[in-house]
XYZ file of C-alpha atoms in Angstrom:
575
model
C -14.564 8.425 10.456
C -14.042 5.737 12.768
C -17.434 4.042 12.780
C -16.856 4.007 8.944
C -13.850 2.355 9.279
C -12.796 -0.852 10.840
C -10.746 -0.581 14.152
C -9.235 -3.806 13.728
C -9.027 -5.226 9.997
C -8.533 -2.978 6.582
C -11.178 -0.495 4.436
C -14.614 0.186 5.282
C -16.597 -1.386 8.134
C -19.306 -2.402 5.418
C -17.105 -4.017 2.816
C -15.704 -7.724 3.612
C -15.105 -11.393 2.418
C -17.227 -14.158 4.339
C -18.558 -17.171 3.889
C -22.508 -17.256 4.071
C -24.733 -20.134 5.129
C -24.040 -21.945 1.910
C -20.524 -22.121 2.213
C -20.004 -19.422 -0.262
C -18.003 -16.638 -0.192
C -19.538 -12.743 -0.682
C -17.844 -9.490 -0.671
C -20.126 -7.329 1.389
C -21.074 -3.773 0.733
C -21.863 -1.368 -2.005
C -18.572 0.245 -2.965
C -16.848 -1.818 -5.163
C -17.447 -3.328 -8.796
C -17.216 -6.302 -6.652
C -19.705 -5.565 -3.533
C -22.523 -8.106 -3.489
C -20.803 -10.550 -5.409
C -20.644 -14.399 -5.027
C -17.191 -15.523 -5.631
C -17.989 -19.296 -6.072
C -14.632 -20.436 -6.625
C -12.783 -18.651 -3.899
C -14.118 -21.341 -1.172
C -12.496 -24.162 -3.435
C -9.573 -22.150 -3.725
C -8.700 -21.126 -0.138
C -9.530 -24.897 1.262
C -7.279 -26.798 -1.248
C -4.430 -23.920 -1.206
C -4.517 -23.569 2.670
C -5.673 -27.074 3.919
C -7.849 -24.988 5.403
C -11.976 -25.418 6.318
C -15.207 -23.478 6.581
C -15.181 -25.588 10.462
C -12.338 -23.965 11.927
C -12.765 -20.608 12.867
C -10.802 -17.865 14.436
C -13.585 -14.719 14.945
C -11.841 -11.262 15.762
C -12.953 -9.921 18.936
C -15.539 -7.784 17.802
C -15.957 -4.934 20.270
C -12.959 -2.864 21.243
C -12.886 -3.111 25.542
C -12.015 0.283 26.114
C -11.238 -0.797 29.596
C -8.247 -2.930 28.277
C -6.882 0.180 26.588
C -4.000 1.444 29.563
C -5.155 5.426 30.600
C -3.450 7.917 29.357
C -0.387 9.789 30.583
C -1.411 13.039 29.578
C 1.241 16.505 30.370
C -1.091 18.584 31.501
C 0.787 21.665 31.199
C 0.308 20.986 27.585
C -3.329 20.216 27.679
C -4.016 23.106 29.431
C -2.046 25.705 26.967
C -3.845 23.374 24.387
C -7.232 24.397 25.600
C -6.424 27.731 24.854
C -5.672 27.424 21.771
C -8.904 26.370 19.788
C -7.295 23.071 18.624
C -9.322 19.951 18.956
C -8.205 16.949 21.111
C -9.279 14.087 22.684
C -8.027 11.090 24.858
C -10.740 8.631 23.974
C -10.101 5.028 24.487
C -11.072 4.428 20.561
C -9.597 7.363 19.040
C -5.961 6.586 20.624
C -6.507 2.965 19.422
C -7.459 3.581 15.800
C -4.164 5.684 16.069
C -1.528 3.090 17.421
C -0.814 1.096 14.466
C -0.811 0.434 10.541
C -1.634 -2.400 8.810
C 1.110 -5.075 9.594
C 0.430 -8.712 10.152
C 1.280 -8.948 13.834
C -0.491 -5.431 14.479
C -4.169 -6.304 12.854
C -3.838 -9.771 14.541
C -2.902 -8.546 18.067
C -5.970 -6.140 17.769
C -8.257 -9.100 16.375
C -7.475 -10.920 19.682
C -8.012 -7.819 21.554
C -4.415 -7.221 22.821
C -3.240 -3.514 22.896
C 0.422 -2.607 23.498
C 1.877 1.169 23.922
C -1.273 3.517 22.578
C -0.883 7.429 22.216
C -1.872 9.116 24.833
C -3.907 11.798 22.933
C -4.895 12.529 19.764
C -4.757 15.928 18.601
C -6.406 17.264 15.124
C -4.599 20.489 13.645
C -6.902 22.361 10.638
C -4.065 23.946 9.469
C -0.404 24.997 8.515
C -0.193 27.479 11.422
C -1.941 24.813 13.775
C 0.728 22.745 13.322
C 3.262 25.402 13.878
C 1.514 25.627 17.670
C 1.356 22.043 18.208
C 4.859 21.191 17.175
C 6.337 24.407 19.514
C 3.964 22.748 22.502
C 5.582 19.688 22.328
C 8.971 21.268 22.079
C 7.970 23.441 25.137
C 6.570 20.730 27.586
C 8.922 17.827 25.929
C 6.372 15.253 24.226
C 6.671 12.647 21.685
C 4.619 13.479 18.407
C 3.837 11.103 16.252
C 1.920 12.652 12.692
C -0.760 10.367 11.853
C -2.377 10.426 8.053
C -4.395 7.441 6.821
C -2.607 4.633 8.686
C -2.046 2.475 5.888
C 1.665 1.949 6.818
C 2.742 -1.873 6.482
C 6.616 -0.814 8.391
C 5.517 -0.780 11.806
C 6.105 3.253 11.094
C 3.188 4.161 13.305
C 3.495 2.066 16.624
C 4.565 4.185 19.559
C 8.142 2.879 21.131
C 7.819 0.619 23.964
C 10.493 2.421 25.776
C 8.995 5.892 25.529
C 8.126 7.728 28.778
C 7.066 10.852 27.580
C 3.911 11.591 26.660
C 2.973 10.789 23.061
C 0.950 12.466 21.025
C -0.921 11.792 17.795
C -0.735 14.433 15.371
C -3.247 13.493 13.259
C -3.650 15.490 10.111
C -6.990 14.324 8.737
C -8.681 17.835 9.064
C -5.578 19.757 7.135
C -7.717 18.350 3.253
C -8.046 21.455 1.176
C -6.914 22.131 -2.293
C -5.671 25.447 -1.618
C -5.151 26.471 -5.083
C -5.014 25.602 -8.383
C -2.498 27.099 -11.040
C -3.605 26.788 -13.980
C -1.081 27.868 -16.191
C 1.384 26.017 -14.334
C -0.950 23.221 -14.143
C -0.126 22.873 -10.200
C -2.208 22.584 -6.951
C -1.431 23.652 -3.739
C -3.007 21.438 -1.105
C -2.678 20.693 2.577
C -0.905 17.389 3.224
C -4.289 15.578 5.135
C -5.971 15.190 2.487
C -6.364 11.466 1.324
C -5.899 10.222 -1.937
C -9.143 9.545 -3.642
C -10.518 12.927 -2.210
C -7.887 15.303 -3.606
C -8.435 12.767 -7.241
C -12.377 14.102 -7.143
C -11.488 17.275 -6.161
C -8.989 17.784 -9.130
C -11.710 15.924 -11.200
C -14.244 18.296 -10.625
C -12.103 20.933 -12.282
C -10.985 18.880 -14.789
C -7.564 18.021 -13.503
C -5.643 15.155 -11.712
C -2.361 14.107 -10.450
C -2.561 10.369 -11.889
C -1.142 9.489 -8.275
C -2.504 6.027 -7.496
C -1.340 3.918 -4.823
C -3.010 0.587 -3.942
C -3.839 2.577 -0.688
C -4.851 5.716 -2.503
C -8.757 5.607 -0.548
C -7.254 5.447 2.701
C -3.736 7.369 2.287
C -2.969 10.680 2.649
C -0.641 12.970 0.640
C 1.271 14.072 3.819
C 2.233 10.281 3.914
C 3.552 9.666 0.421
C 5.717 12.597 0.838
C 7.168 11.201 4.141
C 7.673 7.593 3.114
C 8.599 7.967 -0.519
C 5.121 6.529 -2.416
C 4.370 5.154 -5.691
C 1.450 4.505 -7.347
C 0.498 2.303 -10.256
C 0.871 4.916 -12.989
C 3.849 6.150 -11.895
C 4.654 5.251 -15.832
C 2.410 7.597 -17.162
C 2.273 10.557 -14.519
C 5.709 9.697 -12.201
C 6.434 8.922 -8.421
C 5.227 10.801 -5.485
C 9.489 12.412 -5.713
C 8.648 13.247 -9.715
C 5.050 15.160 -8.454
C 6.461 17.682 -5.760
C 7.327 20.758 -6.492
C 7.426 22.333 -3.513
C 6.816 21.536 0.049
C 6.231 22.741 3.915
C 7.530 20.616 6.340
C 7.033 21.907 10.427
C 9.937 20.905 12.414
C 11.633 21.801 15.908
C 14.065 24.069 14.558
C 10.947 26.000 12.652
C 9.690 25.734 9.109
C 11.690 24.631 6.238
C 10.586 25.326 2.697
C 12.043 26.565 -0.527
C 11.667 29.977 -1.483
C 10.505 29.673 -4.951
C 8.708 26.927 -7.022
C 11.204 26.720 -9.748
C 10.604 23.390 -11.517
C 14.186 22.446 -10.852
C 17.005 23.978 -9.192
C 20.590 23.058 -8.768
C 21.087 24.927 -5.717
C 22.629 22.065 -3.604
C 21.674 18.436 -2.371
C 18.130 18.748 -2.841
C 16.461 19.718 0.728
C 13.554 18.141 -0.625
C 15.464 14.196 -0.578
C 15.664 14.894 3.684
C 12.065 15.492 3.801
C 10.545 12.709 1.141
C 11.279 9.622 3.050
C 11.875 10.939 6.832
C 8.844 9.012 7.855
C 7.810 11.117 10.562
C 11.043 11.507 12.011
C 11.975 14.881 11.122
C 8.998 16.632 11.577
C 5.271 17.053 9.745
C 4.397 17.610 6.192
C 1.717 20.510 5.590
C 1.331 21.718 2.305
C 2.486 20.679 -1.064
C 2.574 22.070 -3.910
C 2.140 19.157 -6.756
C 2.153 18.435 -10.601
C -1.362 18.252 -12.318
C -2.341 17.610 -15.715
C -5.815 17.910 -17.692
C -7.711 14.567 -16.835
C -7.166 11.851 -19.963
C -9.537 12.195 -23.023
C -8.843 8.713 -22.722
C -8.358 5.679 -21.127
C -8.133 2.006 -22.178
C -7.654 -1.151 -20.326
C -5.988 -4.588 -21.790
C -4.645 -7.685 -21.118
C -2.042 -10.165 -22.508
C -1.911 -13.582 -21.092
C 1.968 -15.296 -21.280
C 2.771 -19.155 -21.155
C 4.128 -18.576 -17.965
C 5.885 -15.541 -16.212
C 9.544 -15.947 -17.862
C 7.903 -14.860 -21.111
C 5.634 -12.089 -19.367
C 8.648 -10.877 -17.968
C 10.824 -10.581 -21.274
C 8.081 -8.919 -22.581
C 7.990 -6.240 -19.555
C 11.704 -5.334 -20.188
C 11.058 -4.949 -24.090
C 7.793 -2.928 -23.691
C 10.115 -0.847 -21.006
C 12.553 0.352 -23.106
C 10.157 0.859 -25.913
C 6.637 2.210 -24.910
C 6.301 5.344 -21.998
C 2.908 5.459 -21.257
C 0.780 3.225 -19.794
C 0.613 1.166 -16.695
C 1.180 -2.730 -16.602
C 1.261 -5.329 -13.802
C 2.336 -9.240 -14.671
C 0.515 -11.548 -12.583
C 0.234 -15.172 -12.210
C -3.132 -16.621 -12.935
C -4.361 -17.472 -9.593
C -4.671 -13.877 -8.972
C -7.982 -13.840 -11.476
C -8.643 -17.948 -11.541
C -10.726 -17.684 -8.111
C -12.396 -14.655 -8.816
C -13.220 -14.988 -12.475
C -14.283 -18.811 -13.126
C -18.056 -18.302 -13.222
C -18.375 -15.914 -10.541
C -21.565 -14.495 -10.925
C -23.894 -11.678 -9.477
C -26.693 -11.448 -6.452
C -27.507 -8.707 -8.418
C -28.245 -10.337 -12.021
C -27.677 -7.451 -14.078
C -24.589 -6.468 -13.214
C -23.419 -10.426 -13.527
C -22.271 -9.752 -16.999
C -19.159 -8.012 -15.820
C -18.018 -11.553 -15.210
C -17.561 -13.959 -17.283
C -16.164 -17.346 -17.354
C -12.691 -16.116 -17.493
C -10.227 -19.705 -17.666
C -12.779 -21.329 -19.587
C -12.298 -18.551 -22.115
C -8.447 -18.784 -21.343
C -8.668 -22.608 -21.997
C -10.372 -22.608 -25.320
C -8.141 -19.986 -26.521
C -4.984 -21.543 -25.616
C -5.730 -24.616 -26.553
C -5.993 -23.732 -30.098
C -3.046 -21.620 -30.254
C -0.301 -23.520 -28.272
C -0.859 -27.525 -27.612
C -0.447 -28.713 -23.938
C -0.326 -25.555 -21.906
C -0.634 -25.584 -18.385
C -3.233 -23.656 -17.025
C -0.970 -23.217 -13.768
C 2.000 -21.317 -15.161
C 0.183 -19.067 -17.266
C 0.229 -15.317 -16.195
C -1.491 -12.345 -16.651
C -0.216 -9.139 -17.502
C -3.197 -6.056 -16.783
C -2.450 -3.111 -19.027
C -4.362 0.830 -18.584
C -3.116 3.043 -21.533
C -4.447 6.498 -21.020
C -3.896 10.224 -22.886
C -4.926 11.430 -26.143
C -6.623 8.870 -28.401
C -4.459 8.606 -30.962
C -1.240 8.374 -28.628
C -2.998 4.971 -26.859
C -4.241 3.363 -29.985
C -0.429 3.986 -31.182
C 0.955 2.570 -27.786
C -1.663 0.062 -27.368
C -0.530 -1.320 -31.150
C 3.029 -1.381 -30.098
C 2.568 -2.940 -26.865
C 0.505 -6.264 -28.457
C 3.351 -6.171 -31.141
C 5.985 -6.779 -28.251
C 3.603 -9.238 -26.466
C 2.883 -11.744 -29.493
C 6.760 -12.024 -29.729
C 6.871 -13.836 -26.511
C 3.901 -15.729 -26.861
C 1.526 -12.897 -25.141
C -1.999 -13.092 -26.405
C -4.335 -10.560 -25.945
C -7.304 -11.261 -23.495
C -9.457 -8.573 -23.961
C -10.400 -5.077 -22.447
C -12.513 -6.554 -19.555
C -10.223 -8.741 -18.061
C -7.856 -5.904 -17.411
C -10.434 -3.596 -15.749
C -10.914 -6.379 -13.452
C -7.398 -7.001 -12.924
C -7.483 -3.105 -11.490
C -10.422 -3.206 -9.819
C -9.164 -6.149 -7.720
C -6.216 -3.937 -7.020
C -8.505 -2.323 -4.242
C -10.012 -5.815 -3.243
C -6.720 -7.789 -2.617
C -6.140 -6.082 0.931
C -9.710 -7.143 1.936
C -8.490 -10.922 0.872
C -6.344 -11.214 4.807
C -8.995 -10.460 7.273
C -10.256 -13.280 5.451
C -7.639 -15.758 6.122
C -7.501 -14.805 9.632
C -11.144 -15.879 10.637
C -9.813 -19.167 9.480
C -6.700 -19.846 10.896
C -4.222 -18.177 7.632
C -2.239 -15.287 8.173
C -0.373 -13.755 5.214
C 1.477 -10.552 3.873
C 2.967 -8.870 0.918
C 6.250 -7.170 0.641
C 7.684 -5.453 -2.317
C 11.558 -4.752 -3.227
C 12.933 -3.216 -6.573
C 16.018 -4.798 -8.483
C 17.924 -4.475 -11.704
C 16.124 -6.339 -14.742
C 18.699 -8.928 -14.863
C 17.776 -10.299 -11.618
C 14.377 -10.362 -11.686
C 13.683 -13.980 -12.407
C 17.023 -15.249 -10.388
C 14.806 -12.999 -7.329
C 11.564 -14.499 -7.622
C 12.709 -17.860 -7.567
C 14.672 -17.568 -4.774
C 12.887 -15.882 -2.453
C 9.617 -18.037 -3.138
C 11.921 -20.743 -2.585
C 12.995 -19.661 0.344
C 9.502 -19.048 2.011
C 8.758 -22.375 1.530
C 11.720 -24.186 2.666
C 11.614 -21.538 6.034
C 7.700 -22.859 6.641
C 8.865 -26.102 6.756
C 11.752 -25.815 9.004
C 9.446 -23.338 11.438
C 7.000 -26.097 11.714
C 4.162 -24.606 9.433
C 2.235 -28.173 9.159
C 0.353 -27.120 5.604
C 2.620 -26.245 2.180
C 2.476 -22.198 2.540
C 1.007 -19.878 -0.667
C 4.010 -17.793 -1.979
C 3.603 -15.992 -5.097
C 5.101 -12.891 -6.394
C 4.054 -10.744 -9.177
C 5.977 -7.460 -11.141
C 4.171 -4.095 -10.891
C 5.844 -1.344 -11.727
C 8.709 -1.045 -14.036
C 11.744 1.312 -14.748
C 14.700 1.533 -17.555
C 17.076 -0.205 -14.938
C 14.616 -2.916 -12.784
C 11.476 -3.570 -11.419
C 9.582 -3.577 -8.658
C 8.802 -7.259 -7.623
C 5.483 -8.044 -4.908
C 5.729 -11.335 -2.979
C 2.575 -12.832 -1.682
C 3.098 -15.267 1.307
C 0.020 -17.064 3.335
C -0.202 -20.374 5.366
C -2.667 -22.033 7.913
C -1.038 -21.644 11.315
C -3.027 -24.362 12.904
C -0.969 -26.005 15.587
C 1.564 -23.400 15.956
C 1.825 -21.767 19.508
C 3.441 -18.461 18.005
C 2.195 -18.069 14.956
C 3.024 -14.434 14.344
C 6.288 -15.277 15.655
C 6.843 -17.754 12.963
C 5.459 -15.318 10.475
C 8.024 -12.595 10.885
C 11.262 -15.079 11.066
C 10.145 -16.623 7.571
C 9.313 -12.846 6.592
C 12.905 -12.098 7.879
C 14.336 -14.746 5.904
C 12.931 -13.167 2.702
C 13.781 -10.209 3.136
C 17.560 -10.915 3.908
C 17.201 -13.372 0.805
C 15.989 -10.474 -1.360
C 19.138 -8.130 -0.415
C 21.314 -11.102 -0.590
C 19.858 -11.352 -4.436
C 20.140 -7.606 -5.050
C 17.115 -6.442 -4.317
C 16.475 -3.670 -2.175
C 15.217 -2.438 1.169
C 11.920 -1.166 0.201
C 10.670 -0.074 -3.324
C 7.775 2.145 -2.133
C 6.788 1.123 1.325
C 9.432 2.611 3.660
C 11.693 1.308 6.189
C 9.814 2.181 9.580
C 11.090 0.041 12.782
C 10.469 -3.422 10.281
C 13.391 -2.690 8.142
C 15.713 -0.389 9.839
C 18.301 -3.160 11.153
C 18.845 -3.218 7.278
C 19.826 0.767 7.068
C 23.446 0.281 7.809
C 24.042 -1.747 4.411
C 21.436 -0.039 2.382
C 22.822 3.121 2.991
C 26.535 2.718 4.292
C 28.134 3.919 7.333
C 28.756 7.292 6.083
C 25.253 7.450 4.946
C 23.974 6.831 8.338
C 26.121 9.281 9.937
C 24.741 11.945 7.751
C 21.051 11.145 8.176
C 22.071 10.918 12.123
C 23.520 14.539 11.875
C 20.327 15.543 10.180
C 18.205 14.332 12.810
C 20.257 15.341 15.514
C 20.411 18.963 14.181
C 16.827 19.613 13.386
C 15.243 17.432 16.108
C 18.005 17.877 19.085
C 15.281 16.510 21.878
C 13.911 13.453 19.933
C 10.319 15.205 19.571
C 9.312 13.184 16.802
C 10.429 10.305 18.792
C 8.506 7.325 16.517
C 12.123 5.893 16.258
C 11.656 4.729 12.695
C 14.492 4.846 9.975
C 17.889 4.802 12.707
């Protein structure tokens, strides 16, 4: 799907942000809840937060010169015993390209100026378990680099081939491998090849009346091959669990041969868990091929909600009480100016489906105003709220939860405003490519951390960001924001949100990634960890050591070493 897809920016080719002829900004498209919107405040917004203007523009090269792609060094031993086997392949300019890299800030902006470092040097597409098994003894054979490819929506650098890597590399990419396999019903478990992406193997399920509840902010693009490798969450992980709670059994192809349990025993103390060295090898180990996963009957019922909070000290109290009190639902606590620029007035091209929006902070405004004198519209925050299962169960939960709230000031904001809130959880990620036709570059990062460091965390590392902008030279004040969204009996996972206008930098992306440095060594100097969800790559792994201890890396070393002797999978992520 490449023409579907953009080659050098997130999502779909048809769906962006821009600024038409009247200075107003549009989301493109049919998709989303949001395609052919106006979004009349966002202009206002993203000058006065940014210093930035509709004047200066910085266009993305639009056309990918396949003559600046370097040619391929291909084995041809391999390709030939490749043609023989039946398995597709190509070494197409584009199709190595769209393969070289995830979704990190200095990746998307290097390809927006046209610049193209190490690319695979084919691209092969396995339909199967036992295509895989050929591929993987090929490469062992005529000593390549493989490098397993899902949907690319890595932000860890997990995907970019080594700069000092001679060999060949290949792209295993597993997009064809998509199949539910089977579905046990009275197990209520599927069987499905790791390739398929998330929102497929959701309508798949659907159709049958089942689903895994497995929702990551990536879940259109993502592929279940890649949540196993790098550890995913998704946004319900309250209600059905993380990726680690949804396996119960899994194929992994490797040098050494296939490893897999021999039964699908629900749990079995047979042993540090083989499963815990493939979740979270990132590619390094070898490829993921079937799973065999957790379903349950889709909800009779789902509600959304919201609770707006004074400001996010108070939304955050209320998190850890609704955490050790209420199980199932889904919550996220945002500050407002997530929702301010999308929901003040925005209104519809299409008129009848302008009613979705309504004047949000004016609503907000009245309603606060009468309750609590003086607030401040600019510390108020947002918590979105998605109860789902049997009726009775979410009316029961939903009761309890806006209980908790009004102790800590929480008022509820209605139904709409949190199906919004989720809907723009598929939007935000559109929001960069944005900023970068106008000079502001920007990136999230998450980290998880005890409850009793939550607020000390945020502070901090916002803090931080800011005071690193200004000592790097960034001329305008930067946007850094954070915002919980997911929580647990012992911590949280905390987001940060970090923009600024690089205008009169020379390096920009250099300066990006020593402020994003800072932060992160501020985080694990505050307690947080490496990564929460989105993996350690080549980004994080100078952190490994102290995450994981010297004795820790020796064993993950000796794993490696034993099961992938010849560096194979040679992406050179985790160690």
């Amino acid at each position: 799907g490449l023409e579907i897809m953009k080659w050098n920016g997130w999502g779909y080719s048809d769906s962006r942000f821009l600024f038409n002829k009247k200075g107003q900004a549009e989301f493109t498209g049919k998709r989303y809840r949001l395609s052919g919107m106006i979004i009349p405040g966002l202009k206002d917004w993203f000058e006065s937060t940014f210093g930035a203007s509709l004047q200066h523009k910085t266009p993305a090269t639009p056309i990918l010169n396949s003559s600046a792609v370097p040619p391929p060094t291909l084995n041809e031993a391999l390709v030939e015993e490749l043609k023989s086997t039946s398995i597709p392949f190509s070494h197409d300019a584009e199709d190595r390209v769209f393969r070289a890299h995830g979704h990190c800030l200095h990746e998307i902006f290097a390809l927006r100026e046209g610049k193209l470092g190490r690319v695979p040097d084919m691209v092969v597409w396995p339909n199967c378990h036992n295509d895989v098994v050929k591929i993987v003894e090929l490469a062992c054979k005529h000593n390549v680099c493989l490098i397993p490819y899902g949907g690319g929506t890595s932000v860890s650098s997990a995907l970019e081939c080594p700069r000092e890597e001679t060999r060949s590399i290949v792209s295993l990419d597993t997009s064809q491998m998509n199949r539910i396999l089977w579905i046990d019903e009275k197990n209520l478990t599927a069987h499905v090849e790791a390739g398929i992406v998330g929102q497929d193997l959701e309508r798949l399920l659907n159709e049958s009346g089942y689903c895994t509840g497995h929702e990551p902010d990536s879940m259109e693009f993502s592929s279940l091959g890649g949540w196993v490798a790098t550890r995913a969450s998704g946004m319900k992980k309250n209600i059905y669990g993380n990726i680690e709670d949804l396996v119960v059994h899994v194929k992994m192809v490797t040098p050494r041969g296939v490893i897999e349990k021999s039964c699908q025993g629900p749990r079995m103390s047979t042993g540090p868990d083989i499963h815990h060295f493939i979740m979270g090898s990132e590619g390094t180990l070898g490829v993921v091929t079937e799973v065999t996963m957790k379903i349950r009957p889709m909800p009779e019922y789902q509600k959304y909600g919201s609770v707006v909070f004074p400001n996010f000290e108070q939304g955050v109290a209320c998190l850890r009480e609704v955490a050790k009190q209420v199980t199932c639902l889904a919550y996220c606590l945002s500050p407002s100016l997530f929702f301010f620029f999308f929901f003040n007035q925005s209104h519809a091209l299409k008129p009848q489906v302008s009613s979705i929006f309504t004047s949000f902070l004016d609503g907000l405004k009245k309603f606060y105003i009468t309750k609590f004198k003086g607030f401040d519209p600019n510390h108020l925050c947002v918590a979105t709220l998605l109860f789902e299962g049997d009726r009775e169960r979410v009316l029961q939960h939903e009761k309890q939860v806006y209980d908790i709230a009004a102790k800590f000031g929480g008022l509820a904001a209605g139904e709409d405003n949190g199906q919004r809130g989720y809907m723009l959880t598929f939007v935000i990620a559109y929001l960069r490519d944005l900023g970068m036709d106008y000079y502001v570059i920007g990136e999230s990062f998450e980290t998880s951390v005890p409850w009793d460091r939550v607020l000390d965390i945020c502070r901090n590392v916002k803090a931080r960001i800011v005071r690193e902008c200004k000592d790097k030279g960034v001329q305008f004040p930067p946007l850094s924001t954070c915002r919980v969204t997911q929580t647990y009996d012992a911590g949280a996972c905390v987001y940060f949100y970090f923009a600024f206008n690089y205008r009169g930098l020379s390096d920009p992306v250099h300066v990006y990634e020593q402020v994003e440095h800072a932060a992160r060594e501020e985080i694990l100097a505050n307690g947080g960890s490496l990564s929460h969800h989105h993996g350690v790559g080549k980004l994080r792994k100078e952190w490994m050591r102290e995450t994981v201890s010297d004795v820790g890396i020796g064993m993950l070393k000796s794993v490696k070493d034993y099961v992938d002797p010849n560096n194979i999978f040679g992406n050179r992520n985790l160690l």
